[in-house]
mmCIF file of C-alpha atoms in Angstrom:
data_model
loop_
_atom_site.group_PDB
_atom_site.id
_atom_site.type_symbol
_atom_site.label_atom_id
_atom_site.label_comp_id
_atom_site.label_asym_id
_atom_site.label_seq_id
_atom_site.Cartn_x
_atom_site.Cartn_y
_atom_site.Cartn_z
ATOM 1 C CA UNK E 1 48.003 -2.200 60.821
ATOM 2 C CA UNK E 2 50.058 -0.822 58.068
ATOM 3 C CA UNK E 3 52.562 -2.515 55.974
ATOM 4 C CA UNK E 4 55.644 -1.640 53.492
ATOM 5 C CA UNK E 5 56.233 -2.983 49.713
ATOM 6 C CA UNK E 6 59.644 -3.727 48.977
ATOM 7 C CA UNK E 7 60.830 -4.435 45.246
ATOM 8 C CA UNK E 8 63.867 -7.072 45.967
ATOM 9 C CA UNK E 9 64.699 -7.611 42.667
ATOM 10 C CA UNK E 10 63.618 -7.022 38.847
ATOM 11 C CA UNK E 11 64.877 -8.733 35.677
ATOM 12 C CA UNK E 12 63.827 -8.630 32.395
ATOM 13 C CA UNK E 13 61.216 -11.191 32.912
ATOM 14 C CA UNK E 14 60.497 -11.502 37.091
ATOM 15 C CA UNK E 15 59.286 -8.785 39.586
ATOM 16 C CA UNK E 16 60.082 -10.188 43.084
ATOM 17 C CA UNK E 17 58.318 -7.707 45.934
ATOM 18 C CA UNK E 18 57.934 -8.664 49.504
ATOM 19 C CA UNK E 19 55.133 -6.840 51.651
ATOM 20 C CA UNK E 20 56.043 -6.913 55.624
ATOM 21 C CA UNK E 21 54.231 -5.236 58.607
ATOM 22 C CA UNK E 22 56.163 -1.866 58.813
ATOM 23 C CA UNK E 23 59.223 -1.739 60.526
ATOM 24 C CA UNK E 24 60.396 -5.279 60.155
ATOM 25 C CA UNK E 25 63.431 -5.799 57.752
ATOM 26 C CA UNK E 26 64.539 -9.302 56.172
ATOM 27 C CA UNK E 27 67.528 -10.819 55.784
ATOM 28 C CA UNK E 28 68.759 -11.607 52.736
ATOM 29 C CA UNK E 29 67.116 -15.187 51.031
ATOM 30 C CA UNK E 30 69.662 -18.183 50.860
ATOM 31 C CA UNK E 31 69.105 -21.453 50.165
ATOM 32 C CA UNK E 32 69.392 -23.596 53.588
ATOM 33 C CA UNK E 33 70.542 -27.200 52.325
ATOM 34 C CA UNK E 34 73.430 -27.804 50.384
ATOM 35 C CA UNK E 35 71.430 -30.471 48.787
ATOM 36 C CA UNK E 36 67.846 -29.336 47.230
ATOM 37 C CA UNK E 37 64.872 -30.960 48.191
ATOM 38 C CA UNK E 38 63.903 -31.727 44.433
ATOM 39 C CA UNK E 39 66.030 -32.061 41.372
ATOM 40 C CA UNK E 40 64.420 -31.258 37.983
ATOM 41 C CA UNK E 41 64.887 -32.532 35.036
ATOM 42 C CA UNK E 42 65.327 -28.813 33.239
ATOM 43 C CA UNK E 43 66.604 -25.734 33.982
ATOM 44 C CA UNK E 44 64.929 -23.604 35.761
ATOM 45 C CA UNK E 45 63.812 -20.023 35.028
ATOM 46 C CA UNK E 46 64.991 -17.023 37.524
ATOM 47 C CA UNK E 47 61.024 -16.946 39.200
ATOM 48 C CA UNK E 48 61.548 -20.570 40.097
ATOM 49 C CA UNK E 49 64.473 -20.262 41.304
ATOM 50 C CA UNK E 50 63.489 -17.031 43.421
ATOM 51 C CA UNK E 51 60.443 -18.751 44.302
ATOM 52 C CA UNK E 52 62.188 -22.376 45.929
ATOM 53 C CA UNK E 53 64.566 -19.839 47.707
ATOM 54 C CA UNK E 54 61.542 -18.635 49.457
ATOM 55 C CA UNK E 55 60.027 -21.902 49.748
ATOM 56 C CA UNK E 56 63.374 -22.944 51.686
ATOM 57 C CA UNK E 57 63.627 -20.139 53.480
ATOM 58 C CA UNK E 58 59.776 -21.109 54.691
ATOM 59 C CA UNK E 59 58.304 -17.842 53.963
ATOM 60 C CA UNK E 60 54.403 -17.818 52.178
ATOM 61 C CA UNK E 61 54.528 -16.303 48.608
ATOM 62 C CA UNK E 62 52.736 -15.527 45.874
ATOM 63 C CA UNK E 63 53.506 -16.349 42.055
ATOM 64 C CA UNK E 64 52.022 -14.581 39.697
ATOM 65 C CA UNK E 65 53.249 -15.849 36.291
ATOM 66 C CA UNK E 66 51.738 -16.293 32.741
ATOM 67 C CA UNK E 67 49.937 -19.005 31.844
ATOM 68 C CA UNK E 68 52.369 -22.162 30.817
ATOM 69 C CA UNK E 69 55.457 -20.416 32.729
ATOM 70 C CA UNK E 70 56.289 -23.079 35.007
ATOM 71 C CA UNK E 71 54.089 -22.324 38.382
ATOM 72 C CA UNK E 72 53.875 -25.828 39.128
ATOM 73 C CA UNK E 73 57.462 -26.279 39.692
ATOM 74 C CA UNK E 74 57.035 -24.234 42.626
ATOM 75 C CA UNK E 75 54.263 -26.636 44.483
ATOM 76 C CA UNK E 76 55.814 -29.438 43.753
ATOM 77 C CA UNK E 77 59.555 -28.139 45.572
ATOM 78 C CA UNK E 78 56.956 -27.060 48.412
ATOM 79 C CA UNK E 79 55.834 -30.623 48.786
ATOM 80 C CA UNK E 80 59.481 -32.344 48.242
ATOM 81 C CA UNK E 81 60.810 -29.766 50.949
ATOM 82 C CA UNK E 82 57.736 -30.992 53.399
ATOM 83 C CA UNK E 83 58.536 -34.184 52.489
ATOM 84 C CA UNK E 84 62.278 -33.866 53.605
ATOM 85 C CA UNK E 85 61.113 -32.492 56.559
ATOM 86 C CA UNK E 86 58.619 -35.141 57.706
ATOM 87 C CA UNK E 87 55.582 -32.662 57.469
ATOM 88 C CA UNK E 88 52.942 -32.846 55.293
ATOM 89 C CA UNK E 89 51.241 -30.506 52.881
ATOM 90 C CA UNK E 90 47.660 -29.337 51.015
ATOM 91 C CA UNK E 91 47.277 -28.810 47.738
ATOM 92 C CA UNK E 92 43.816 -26.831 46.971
ATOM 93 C CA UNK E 93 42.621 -26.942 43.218
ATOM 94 C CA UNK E 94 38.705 -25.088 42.637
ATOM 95 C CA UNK E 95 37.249 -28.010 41.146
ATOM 96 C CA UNK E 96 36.916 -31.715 41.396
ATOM 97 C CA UNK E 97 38.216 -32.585 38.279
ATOM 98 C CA UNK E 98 41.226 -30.732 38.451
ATOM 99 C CA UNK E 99 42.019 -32.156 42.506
ATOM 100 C CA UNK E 100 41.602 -35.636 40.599
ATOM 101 C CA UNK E 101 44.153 -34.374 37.816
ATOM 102 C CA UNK E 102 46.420 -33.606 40.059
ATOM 103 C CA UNK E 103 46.075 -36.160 42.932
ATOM 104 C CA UNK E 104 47.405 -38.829 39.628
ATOM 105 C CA UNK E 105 49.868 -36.357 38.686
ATOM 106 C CA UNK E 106 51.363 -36.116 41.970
ATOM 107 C CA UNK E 107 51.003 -39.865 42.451
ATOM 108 C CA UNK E 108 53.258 -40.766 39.157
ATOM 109 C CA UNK E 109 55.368 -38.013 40.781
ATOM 110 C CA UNK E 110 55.677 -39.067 44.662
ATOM 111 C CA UNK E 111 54.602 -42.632 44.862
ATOM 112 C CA UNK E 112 51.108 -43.916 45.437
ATOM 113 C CA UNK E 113 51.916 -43.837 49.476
ATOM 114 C CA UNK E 114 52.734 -40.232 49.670
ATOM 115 C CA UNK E 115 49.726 -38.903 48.110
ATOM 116 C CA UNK E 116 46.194 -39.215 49.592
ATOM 117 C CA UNK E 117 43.080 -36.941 47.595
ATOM 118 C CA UNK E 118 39.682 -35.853 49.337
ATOM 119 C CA UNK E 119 37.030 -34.852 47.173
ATOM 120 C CA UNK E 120 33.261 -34.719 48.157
ATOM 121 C CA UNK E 121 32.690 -37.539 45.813
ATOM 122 C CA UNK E 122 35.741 -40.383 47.278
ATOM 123 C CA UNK E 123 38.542 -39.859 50.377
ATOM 124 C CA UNK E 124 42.299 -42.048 49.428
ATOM 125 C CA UNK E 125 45.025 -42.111 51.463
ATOM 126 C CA UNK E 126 43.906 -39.061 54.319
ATOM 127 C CA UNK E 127 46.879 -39.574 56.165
ATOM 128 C CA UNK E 128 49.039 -39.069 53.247
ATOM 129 C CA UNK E 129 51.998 -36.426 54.016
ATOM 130 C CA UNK E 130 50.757 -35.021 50.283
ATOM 131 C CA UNK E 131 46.656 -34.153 50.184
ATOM 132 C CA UNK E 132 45.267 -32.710 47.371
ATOM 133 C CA UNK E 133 41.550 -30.932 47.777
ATOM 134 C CA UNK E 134 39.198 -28.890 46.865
ATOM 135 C CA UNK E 135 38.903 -25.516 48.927
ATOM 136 C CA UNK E 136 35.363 -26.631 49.658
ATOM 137 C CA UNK E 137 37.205 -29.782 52.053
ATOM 138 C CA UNK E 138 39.656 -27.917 53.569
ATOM 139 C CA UNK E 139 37.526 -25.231 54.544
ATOM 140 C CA UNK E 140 35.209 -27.668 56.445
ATOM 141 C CA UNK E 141 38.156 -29.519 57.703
ATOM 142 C CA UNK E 142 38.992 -26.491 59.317
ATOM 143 C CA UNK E 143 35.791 -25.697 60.765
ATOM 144 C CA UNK E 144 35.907 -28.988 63.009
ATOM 145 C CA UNK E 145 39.119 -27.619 64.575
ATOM 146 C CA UNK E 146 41.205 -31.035 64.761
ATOM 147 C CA UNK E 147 44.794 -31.779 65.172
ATOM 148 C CA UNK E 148 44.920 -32.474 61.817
ATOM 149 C CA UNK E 149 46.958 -29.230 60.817
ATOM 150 C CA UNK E 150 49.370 -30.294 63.643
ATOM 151 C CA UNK E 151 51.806 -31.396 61.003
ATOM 152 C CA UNK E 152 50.945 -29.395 57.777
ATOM 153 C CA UNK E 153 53.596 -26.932 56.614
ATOM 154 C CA UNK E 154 52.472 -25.634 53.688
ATOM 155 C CA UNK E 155 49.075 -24.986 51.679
ATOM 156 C CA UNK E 156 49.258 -24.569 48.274
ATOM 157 C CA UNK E 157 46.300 -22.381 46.743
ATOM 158 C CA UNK E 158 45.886 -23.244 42.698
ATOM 159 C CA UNK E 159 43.790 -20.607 41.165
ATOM 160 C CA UNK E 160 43.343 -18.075 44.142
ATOM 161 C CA UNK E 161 42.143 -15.832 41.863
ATOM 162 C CA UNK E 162 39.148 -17.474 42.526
ATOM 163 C CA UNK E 163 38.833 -15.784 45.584
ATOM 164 C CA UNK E 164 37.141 -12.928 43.597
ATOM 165 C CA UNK E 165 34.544 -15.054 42.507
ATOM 166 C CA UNK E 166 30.916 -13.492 44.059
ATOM 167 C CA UNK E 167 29.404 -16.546 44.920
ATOM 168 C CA UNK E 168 32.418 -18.891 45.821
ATOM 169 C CA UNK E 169 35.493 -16.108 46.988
ATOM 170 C CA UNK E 170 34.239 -16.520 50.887
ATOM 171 C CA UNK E 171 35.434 -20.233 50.771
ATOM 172 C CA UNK E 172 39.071 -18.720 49.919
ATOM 173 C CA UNK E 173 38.977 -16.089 52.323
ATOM 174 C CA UNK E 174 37.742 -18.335 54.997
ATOM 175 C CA UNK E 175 40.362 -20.947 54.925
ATOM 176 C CA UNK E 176 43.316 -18.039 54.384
ATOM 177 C CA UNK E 177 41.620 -16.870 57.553
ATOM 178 C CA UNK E 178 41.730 -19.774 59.793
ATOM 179 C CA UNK E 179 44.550 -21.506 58.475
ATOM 180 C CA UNK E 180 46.733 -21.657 62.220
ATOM 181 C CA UNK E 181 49.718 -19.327 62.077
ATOM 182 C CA UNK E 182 52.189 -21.664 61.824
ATOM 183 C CA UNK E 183 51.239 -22.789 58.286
ATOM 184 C CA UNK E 184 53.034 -21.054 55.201
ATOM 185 C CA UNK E 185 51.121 -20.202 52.760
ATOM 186 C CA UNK E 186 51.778 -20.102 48.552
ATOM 187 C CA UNK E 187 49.519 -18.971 46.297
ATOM 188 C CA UNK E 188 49.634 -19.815 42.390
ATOM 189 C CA UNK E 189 47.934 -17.547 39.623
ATOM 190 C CA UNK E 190 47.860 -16.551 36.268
ATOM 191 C CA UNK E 191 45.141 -13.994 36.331
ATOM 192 C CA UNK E 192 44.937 -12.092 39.827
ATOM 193 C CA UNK E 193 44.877 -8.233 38.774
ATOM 194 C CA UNK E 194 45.194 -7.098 43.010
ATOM 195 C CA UNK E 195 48.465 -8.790 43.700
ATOM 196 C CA UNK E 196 49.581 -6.028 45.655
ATOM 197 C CA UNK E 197 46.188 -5.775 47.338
ATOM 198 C CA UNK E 198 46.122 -9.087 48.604
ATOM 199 C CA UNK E 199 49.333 -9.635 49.672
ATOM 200 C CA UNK E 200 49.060 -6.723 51.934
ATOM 201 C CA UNK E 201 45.553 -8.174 53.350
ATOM 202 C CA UNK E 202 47.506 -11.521 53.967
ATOM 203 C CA UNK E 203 50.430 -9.543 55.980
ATOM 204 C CA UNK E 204 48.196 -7.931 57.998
ATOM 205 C CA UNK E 205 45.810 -10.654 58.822
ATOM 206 C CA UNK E 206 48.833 -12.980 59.573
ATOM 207 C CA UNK E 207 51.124 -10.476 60.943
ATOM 208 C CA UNK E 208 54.154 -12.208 58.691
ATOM 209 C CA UNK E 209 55.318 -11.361 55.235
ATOM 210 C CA UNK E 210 54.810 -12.387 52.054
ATOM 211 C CA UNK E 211 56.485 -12.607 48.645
ATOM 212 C CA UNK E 212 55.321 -11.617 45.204
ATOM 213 C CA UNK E 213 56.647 -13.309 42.513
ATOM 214 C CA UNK E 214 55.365 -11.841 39.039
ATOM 215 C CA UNK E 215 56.270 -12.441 35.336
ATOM 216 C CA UNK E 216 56.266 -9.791 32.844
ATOM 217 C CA UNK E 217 55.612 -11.733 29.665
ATOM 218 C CA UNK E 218 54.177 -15.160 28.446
ATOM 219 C CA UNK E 219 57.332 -17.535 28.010
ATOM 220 C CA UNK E 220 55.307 -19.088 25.162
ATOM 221 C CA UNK E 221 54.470 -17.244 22.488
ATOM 222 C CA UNK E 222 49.874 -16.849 21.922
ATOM 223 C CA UNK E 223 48.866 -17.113 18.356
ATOM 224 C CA UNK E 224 44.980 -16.345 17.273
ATOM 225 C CA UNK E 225 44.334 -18.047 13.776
ATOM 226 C CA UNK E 226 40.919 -17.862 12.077
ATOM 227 C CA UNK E 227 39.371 -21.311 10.269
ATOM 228 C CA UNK E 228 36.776 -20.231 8.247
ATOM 229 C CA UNK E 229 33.790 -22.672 7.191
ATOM 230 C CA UNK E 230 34.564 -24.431 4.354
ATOM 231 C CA UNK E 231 38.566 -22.915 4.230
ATOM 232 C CA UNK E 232 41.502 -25.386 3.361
ATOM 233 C CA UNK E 233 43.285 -23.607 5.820
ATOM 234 C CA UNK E 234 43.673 -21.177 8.610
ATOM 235 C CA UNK E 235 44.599 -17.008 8.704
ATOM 236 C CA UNK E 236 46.866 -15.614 11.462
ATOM 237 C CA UNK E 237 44.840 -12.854 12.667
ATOM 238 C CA UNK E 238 46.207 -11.903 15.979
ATOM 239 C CA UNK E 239 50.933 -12.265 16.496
ATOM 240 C CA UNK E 240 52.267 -12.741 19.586
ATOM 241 C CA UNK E 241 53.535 -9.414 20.328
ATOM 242 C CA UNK E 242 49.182 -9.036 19.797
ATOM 243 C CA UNK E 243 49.342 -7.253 16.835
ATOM 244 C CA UNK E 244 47.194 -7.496 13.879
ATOM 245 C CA UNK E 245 49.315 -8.490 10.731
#
């Protein structure tokens, strides 16, 4: 099946494509509550704002952004909007130690009843409407085909990058694969180099589109320094425009 990249809009410092099977067109993004599902305490940057309209709109997407850019803004408006509607939602991190990072993040963040983790180590809260995991769990979860999708309306994918990992990228591909249809799907990372690539796998495995949301430029500026042995101090050695002073 063939599909069609569309840029939708381009700003200084945000790409926003959307890949669709061929022939299908659109309509235009708009936010469907007068009221948003989660208020922040900041203001946000054009990607995240892009990004929550797609959310709302309840269309899968993936962000693309630098490192430190603000991707988590976008999974937690997922899971505020799933929330609002009385669904529930996964988060997927790679590694243990980052689900456990994140299942007390999200509990300061949503209340200890709201958030459940599962880990092959301990199991909290499973009938939380908020579970974080490692892909490892949900991909077994799905291969006992319960009704315990029934309710989920989003997966969030930290790191899917790692889905070009050699030994581990089958456990990504797997779960993208048998998620059921009527599960959107986002997608956070800071180091995918086949954005395009993918998303047009995704659209024609799941036969439904899917956003790219890509930054052009770290919001916070990388500095390389040098600290020699026995040095009372440290040499710039690398700018952040990468340049060697």
């Amino acid at each position: 099946d063939s599909t069609a990249v569309h840029e939708v809009k381009r700003l200084p410092n945000m790409i926003h494509e959307v890949v669709v099977p061929s022939g299908i067109v659109l309509p235009a993004l708009r936010m469907t509550n007068a009221v948003p599902a989660f208020t922040f305490a900041f203001p946000l940057d054009p990607f995240q704002q892009t990004a929550i309209q797609i959310v709302e709109n309840k269309q899968s997407l993936l962000v693309a952004a630098h490192t430190s850019a603000g991707k988590t803004v976008v999974s937690q408006y997922a899971m505020a909007e799933s929330l609002r509607c009385a669904k529930s939602v996964i988060y997927t991190s790679p590694i243990k130690a980052l689900s456990n990072q994140k299942y007390r993040d999200l509990e300061t963040l949503f209340g200890e009843k709201n958030v459940g983790l599962m880990t092959g180590d301990v199991t909290i809260n499973r009938t939380a409407p908020i579970l974080v995991m490692t892909t490892e769990i949900l991909r077994s979860t799905l291969y006992r085909k319960t009704d315990f999708f029934a309710r989920v309306a989003w997966v969030i994918f930290d790191e899917i990058h790692y889905m070009n990992d050699e030994e581990r990228g089958l456990v990504w591909e797997e779960s993208i694969i048998l998620l059921p249809p009527h599960i959107r799907q986002l997608f956070l990372s800071s180091t995918i180099s086949n954005a395009k690539q993918f998303a047009a796998w995704f659209c024609c495995l799941k036969k439904a589109p899917i956003h790219i949301i890509s930054t052009a430029k770290r919001p916070t500026p990388l500095y390389h320094y040098l600290l020699p042995v026995g040095s009372e101090g440290m040499f710039e050695i690398v700018n952040q425009n990468g340049i060697y002073p």
